[in-house]
Amino acid sequence: MNIYRVRTTNEACFASMNPYRVLTTDEACFASMNPYRVRTTNEACFASMNPYRVLTTNEACFASMNPYRVRTTNEACFASMNPDRVLTTNEACFASMNPYRVRTTNEACFASMNPYRVRTTNEACFASMNPYRVLTTNEACFASMNPYRVRTTNEACIASMNPYRVLTTNKACFASMNPYRVHTTNEACFASMNPYRVLTTDEACVAQNFILGLFLAPEVGKGVDDDTKDQVKDDDDNEEEEEKIVHNPGHIQGLLKHQECQDVSIYFTLH
């Protein structure tokens, strides 16, 4: 029980109670309770309870409860509960609950719940619920519900419900319900429900001309009829011819029909 004796280098001091002794380099101190001792580089300190110790570079500290320790670059810290730690570049942190961590470029963060994270260019973010994320150019965002996203040029947005989106030139938008869209020149818009759309130059307007003809025919007949009545009324010189015209309604209808066909054909020729 000599407390002043100097112990040798390689002696076994597992049961020593001297708190001021200096432990040797390679001795096994797993059960040591000395809080001021300096631990060696490669010693195993899995069960150490020293909160001020500095952990070595390559030691395994999976179960360490030291909140002030600096973790090494390639160590596995999957189960770490240290909220202030800085995660390394290539470590796998899928289950990490650290909201302040900076995620790496190519890591898979599908299940991440961090709303402030910046997503990479080509990562798949189909299930992402982050409303402030910027979608990449060629990513497939068919199911995206982000109303502020900028859609790419050639992406298929047939089922998109974004009323402010700009449709591309040659895309097929037959089923589009966007009332503010600008239709292209040669696109087929027969099924379009946009009442403000501008018809193109060479599109087929057969139905439009047919409707115009139907509305124009009564006006032409009415105008010819009025002119004939005025002509009959004002023609006082030839009473015989006047009576013949008035008392022959079939002749009048034939004239009207002939004049109507001429006017309609002239209208469609000009228009």
Short mmCIF file of C-alpha atoms in Angstrom, two decimals:
data_model
loop_
_atom_site.label_atom_id
_atom_site.label_comp_id
_atom_site.label_asym_id
_atom_site.label_seq_id
_atom_site.Cartn_x
_atom_site.Cartn_y
_atom_site.Cartn_z
CA MET A 1 0.00 0.00 0.00
CA ASN A 2 2.97 2.30 -0.62
CA ILE A 3 1.40 5.30 -2.35
CA TYR A 4 4.76 6.95 -3.25
CA ARG A 5 6.33 4.05 -5.10
CA VAL A 6 7.13 4.41 -8.80
CA ARG A 7 5.57 1.68 -10.83
CA THR A 8 7.37 0.13 -13.74
CA THR A 9 6.48 0.57 -17.38
CA ASN A 10 4.91 -2.75 -18.22
CA GLU A 11 3.54 -3.76 -14.84
CA ALA A 12 -0.07 -4.62 -14.51
CA CYS A 13 -1.81 -1.78 -12.67
CA PHE A 14 -5.40 -2.72 -13.24
CA ALA A 15 -6.20 -2.71 -9.52
CA SER A 16 -4.11 0.37 -8.67
CA MET A 17 -5.84 3.10 -6.65
CA ASN A 18 -3.23 5.80 -7.21
CA PRO A 19 -5.07 8.74 -8.86
CA TYR A 20 -1.83 10.60 -9.76
CA ARG A 21 0.05 7.82 -11.42
CA VAL A 22 1.06 8.09 -15.10
CA LEU A 23 -0.15 5.12 -17.09
CA THR A 24 2.16 3.58 -19.66
CA THR A 25 1.63 3.65 -23.40
CA ASP A 26 0.49 0.14 -24.20
CA GLU A 27 -1.04 -0.94 -20.94
CA ALA A 28 -4.60 -2.02 -20.81
CA CYS A 29 -6.63 0.54 -18.88
CA PHE A 30 -10.14 -0.46 -19.74
CA ALA A 31 -11.28 -0.36 -16.12
CA SER A 32 -9.27 2.71 -15.14
CA MET A 33 -11.16 5.41 -13.21
CA ASN A 34 -8.48 8.11 -13.53
CA PRO A 35 -10.23 11.21 -14.99
CA TYR A 36 -6.95 13.09 -15.66
CA ARG A 37 -5.06 10.43 -17.49
CA VAL A 38 -3.98 10.89 -21.13
CA ARG A 39 -5.05 7.94 -23.18
CA THR A 40 -2.84 6.53 -25.90
CA THR A 41 -3.51 6.65 -29.62
CA ASN A 42 -4.60 3.13 -30.40
CA GLU A 43 -6.09 2.04 -27.11
CA ALA A 44 -9.61 0.79 -26.98
CA CYS A 45 -11.78 3.20 -25.01
CA PHE A 46 -15.23 1.98 -25.84
CA ALA A 47 -16.38 1.96 -22.23
CA SER A 48 -14.56 5.10 -21.18
CA MET A 49 -16.56 7.60 -19.13
CA ASN A 50 -14.06 10.46 -19.37
CA PRO A 51 -15.97 13.48 -20.78
CA TYR A 52 -12.78 15.52 -21.44
CA ARG A 53 -10.80 12.96 -23.34
CA VAL A 54 -9.80 13.54 -26.98
CA LEU A 55 -10.70 10.58 -29.15
CA THR A 56 -8.17 9.33 -31.67
CA THR A 57 -8.59 9.37 -35.44
CA ASN A 58 -9.42 5.79 -36.28
CA GLU A 59 -10.92 4.53 -33.05
CA ALA A 60 -14.37 3.10 -33.03
CA CYS A 61 -16.66 5.28 -30.94
CA PHE A 62 -20.06 4.02 -31.91
CA ALA A 63 -21.28 3.86 -28.33
CA SER A 64 -19.50 6.99 -27.13
CA MET A 65 -21.62 9.42 -25.12
CA ASN A 66 -19.15 12.32 -25.23
CA PRO A 67 -21.05 15.40 -26.51
CA TYR A 68 -17.87 17.48 -27.03
CA ARG A 69 -15.90 15.03 -29.07
CA VAL A 70 -14.85 15.77 -32.66
CA ARG A 71 -15.74 12.90 -34.91
CA THR A 72 -13.33 11.71 -37.58
CA THR A 73 -13.87 11.85 -41.33
CA ASN A 74 -14.72 8.28 -42.21
CA GLU A 75 -16.18 7.01 -38.98
CA ALA A 76 -19.63 5.56 -38.97
CA CYS A 77 -21.97 7.74 -36.90
CA PHE A 78 -25.33 6.33 -37.86
CA ALA A 79 -26.60 6.17 -34.30
CA SER A 80 -24.98 9.38 -33.11
CA MET A 81 -27.22 11.72 -31.12
CA ASN A 82 -24.88 14.71 -31.19
CA PRO A 83 -26.88 17.63 -32.67
CA ASP A 84 -23.83 19.90 -33.10
CA ARG A 85 -21.63 17.51 -34.99
CA VAL A 86 -20.58 18.17 -38.59
CA LEU A 87 -21.24 15.18 -40.80
CA THR A 88 -18.58 14.13 -43.28
CA THR A 89 -18.94 14.27 -47.06
CA ASN A 90 -19.58 10.67 -48.02
CA GLU A 91 -21.05 9.27 -44.85
CA ALA A 92 -24.42 7.65 -44.94
CA CYS A 93 -26.83 9.66 -42.81
CA PHE A 94 -30.15 8.35 -43.98
CA ALA A 95 -31.47 8.01 -40.45
CA SER A 96 -29.87 11.19 -39.14
CA MET A 97 -32.18 13.54 -37.27
CA ASN A 98 -29.82 16.53 -37.33
CA PRO A 99 -31.81 19.47 -38.83
CA TYR A 100 -28.72 21.68 -39.27
CA ARG A 101 -26.56 19.27 -41.18
CA VAL A 102 -25.40 20.04 -44.72
CA ARG A 103 -26.14 17.14 -47.02
CA THR A 104 -23.64 16.07 -49.66
CA THR A 105 -24.15 16.34 -53.41
CA ASN A 106 -24.91 12.78 -54.43
CA GLU A 107 -26.36 11.37 -51.25
CA ALA A 108 -29.79 9.86 -51.32
CA CYS A 109 -32.15 12.00 -49.25
CA PHE A 110 -35.47 10.61 -50.35
CA ALA A 111 -36.75 10.26 -46.82
CA SER A 112 -35.20 13.49 -45.55
CA MET A 113 -37.50 15.79 -43.62
CA ASN A 114 -35.16 18.78 -43.67
CA PRO A 115 -37.10 21.68 -45.28
CA TYR A 116 -34.00 23.87 -45.72
CA ARG A 117 -31.85 21.42 -47.61
CA VAL A 118 -30.66 22.21 -51.14
CA ARG A 119 -31.36 19.35 -53.48
CA THR A 120 -28.83 18.32 -56.12
CA THR A 121 -29.35 18.58 -59.88
CA ASN A 122 -30.10 15.03 -60.89
CA GLU A 123 -31.50 13.60 -57.69
CA ALA A 124 -34.91 12.07 -57.75
CA CYS A 125 -37.28 14.22 -55.73
CA PHE A 126 -40.58 12.80 -56.85
CA ALA A 127 -41.89 12.42 -53.33
CA SER A 128 -40.41 15.64 -52.01
CA MET A 129 -42.78 17.87 -50.07
CA ASN A 130 -40.49 20.91 -49.99
CA PRO A 131 -42.45 23.82 -51.55
CA TYR A 132 -39.35 26.02 -51.95
CA ARG A 133 -37.19 23.59 -53.86
CA VAL A 134 -36.03 24.44 -57.39
CA LEU A 135 -36.69 21.60 -59.80
CA THR A 136 -34.04 20.70 -62.34
CA THR A 137 -34.45 21.02 -66.11
CA ASN A 138 -34.98 17.47 -67.26
CA GLU A 139 -36.39 15.86 -64.15
CA ALA A 140 -39.72 14.18 -64.35
CA CYS A 141 -42.14 16.12 -62.18
CA PHE A 142 -45.42 14.82 -63.47
CA ALA A 143 -46.80 14.29 -60.00
CA SER A 144 -45.32 17.45 -58.53
CA MET A 145 -47.74 19.68 -56.66
CA ASN A 146 -45.43 22.70 -56.44
CA PRO A 147 -47.35 25.69 -57.90
CA TYR A 148 -44.24 27.89 -58.09
CA ARG A 149 -42.05 25.56 -60.08
CA VAL A 150 -40.75 26.52 -63.53
CA ARG A 151 -41.61 23.83 -66.03
CA THR A 152 -39.15 22.87 -68.76
CA THR A 153 -39.71 23.39 -72.49
CA ASN A 154 -40.41 19.92 -73.78
CA GLU A 155 -41.77 18.22 -70.71
CA ALA A 156 -45.14 16.58 -70.91
CA CYS A 157 -47.54 18.57 -68.75
CA ILE A 158 -50.80 17.28 -70.12
CA ALA A 159 -52.18 16.54 -66.69
CA SER A 160 -50.74 19.67 -65.09
CA MET A 161 -53.18 21.81 -63.15
CA ASN A 162 -50.97 24.92 -63.08
CA PRO A 163 -53.06 27.73 -64.67
CA TYR A 164 -50.06 30.03 -65.18
CA ARG A 165 -47.84 27.62 -67.08
CA VAL A 166 -46.64 28.48 -70.61
CA LEU A 167 -47.19 25.69 -73.09
CA THR A 168 -44.50 24.87 -75.63
CA THR A 169 -44.85 25.25 -79.40
CA ASN A 170 -45.35 21.78 -80.80
CA LYS A 171 -46.68 19.89 -77.83
CA ALA A 172 -50.02 18.16 -78.02
CA CYS A 173 -52.38 19.99 -75.69
CA PHE A 174 -55.70 18.63 -76.86
CA ALA A 175 -56.87 17.95 -73.34
CA SER A 176 -55.47 21.14 -71.84
CA MET A 177 -57.91 23.16 -69.77
CA ASN A 178 -55.73 26.27 -69.43
CA PRO A 179 -57.84 29.26 -70.59
CA TYR A 180 -54.84 31.63 -70.72
CA ARG A 181 -52.62 29.55 -72.97
CA VAL A 182 -51.37 30.90 -76.32
CA HIS A 183 -52.02 28.46 -79.12
CA THR A 184 -49.34 27.92 -81.75
CA THR A 185 -49.82 28.50 -85.49
CA ASN A 186 -50.29 25.04 -86.92
CA GLU A 187 -51.39 23.09 -83.87
CA ALA A 188 -54.61 21.17 -84.01
CA CYS A 189 -57.03 22.80 -81.59
CA PHE A 190 -60.27 21.26 -82.75
CA ALA A 191 -61.08 19.98 -79.29
CA SER A 192 -59.90 23.13 -77.52
CA MET A 193 -62.34 24.74 -75.13
CA ASN A 194 -60.61 28.14 -75.11
CA PRO A 195 -63.17 30.75 -76.25
CA TYR A 196 -60.47 33.40 -76.80
CA ARG A 197 -58.21 31.40 -79.06
CA VAL A 198 -57.03 32.88 -82.40
CA LEU A 199 -57.53 30.58 -85.37
CA THR A 200 -54.50 29.99 -87.56
CA THR A 201 -54.14 30.94 -91.23
CA ASP A 202 -54.33 27.56 -92.92
CA GLU A 203 -56.60 25.72 -90.53
CA ALA A 204 -59.79 24.19 -91.80
CA CYS A 205 -62.72 26.56 -91.15
CA VAL A 206 -65.37 24.64 -93.06
CA ALA A 207 -67.71 24.58 -90.11
CA GLN A 208 -67.21 28.30 -89.48
CA ASN A 209 -68.07 29.19 -93.11
CA PHE A 210 -71.08 26.91 -92.96
CA ILE A 211 -72.40 28.73 -89.90
CA LEU A 212 -71.76 32.11 -91.54
CA GLY A 213 -73.69 30.93 -94.60
CA LEU A 214 -76.64 29.89 -92.49
CA PHE A 215 -76.80 33.24 -90.73
CA LEU A 216 -76.20 35.25 -93.92
CA ALA A 217 -78.87 33.61 -96.14
CA PRO A 218 -81.96 35.19 -94.48
CA GLU A 219 -80.32 38.64 -94.60
CA VAL A 220 -79.61 38.28 -98.34
CA GLY A 221 -83.17 37.14 -99.07
CA LYS A 222 -84.59 39.95 -96.98
CA GLY A 223 -82.50 42.55 -98.79
CA VAL A 224 -83.49 41.27 -102.24
CA ASP A 225 -87.14 41.16 -101.22
CA ASP A 226 -87.04 44.78 -100.06
CA ASP A 227 -85.37 45.89 -103.28
CA THR A 228 -88.02 44.10 -105.37
CA LYS A 229 -90.85 45.69 -103.43
CA ASP A 230 -89.31 49.12 -103.88
CA GLN A 231 -88.84 48.43 -107.56
CA VAL A 232 -92.50 47.34 -107.95
CA LYS A 233 -93.68 50.33 -105.93
CA ASP A 234 -91.65 52.91 -107.84
CA ASP A 235 -92.32 51.52 -111.33
CA ASP A 236 -95.36 53.52 -112.35
CA ASP A 237 -94.61 53.58 -116.07
CA ASN A 238 -95.33 49.95 -116.86
CA GLU A 239 -98.42 48.85 -114.94
CA GLU A 240 -98.80 45.72 -117.00
CA GLU A 241 -95.37 44.43 -116.05
CA GLU A 242 -96.02 45.42 -112.47
CA GLU A 243 -99.19 43.31 -112.33
CA LYS A 244 -97.37 40.37 -113.92
CA ILE A 245 -94.61 40.45 -111.33
CA VAL A 246 -96.96 40.93 -108.38
CA HIS A 247 -99.36 38.16 -109.41
CA ASN A 248 -96.55 35.63 -110.12
CA PRO A 249 -95.05 34.65 -106.71
CA GLY A 250 -93.16 31.68 -108.18
CA HIS A 251 -91.23 34.01 -110.43
CA ILE A 252 -90.27 36.18 -107.43
CA GLN A 253 -88.99 33.18 -105.43
CA GLY A 254 -86.89 32.09 -108.39
CA LEU A 255 -85.29 35.51 -108.61
CA LEU A 256 -84.62 35.56 -104.87
CA LYS A 257 -83.03 32.14 -104.95
CA HIS A 258 -80.79 33.09 -107.88
CA GLN A 259 -79.73 36.36 -106.24
CA GLU A 260 -79.12 34.68 -102.87
CA CYS A 261 -76.81 32.07 -104.40
CA GLN A 262 -74.86 34.77 -106.21
CA ASP A 263 -74.40 36.84 -103.03
CA VAL A 264 -73.33 33.86 -100.89
CA SER A 265 -70.83 32.68 -103.50
CA ILE A 266 -69.41 36.20 -103.81
CA TYR A 267 -69.12 36.47 -100.00
CA PHE A 268 -67.18 33.20 -99.64
CA THR A 269 -64.99 34.11 -102.62
CA LEU A 270 -64.01 37.40 -100.99
CA HIS A 271 -63.61 35.97 -97.54
#
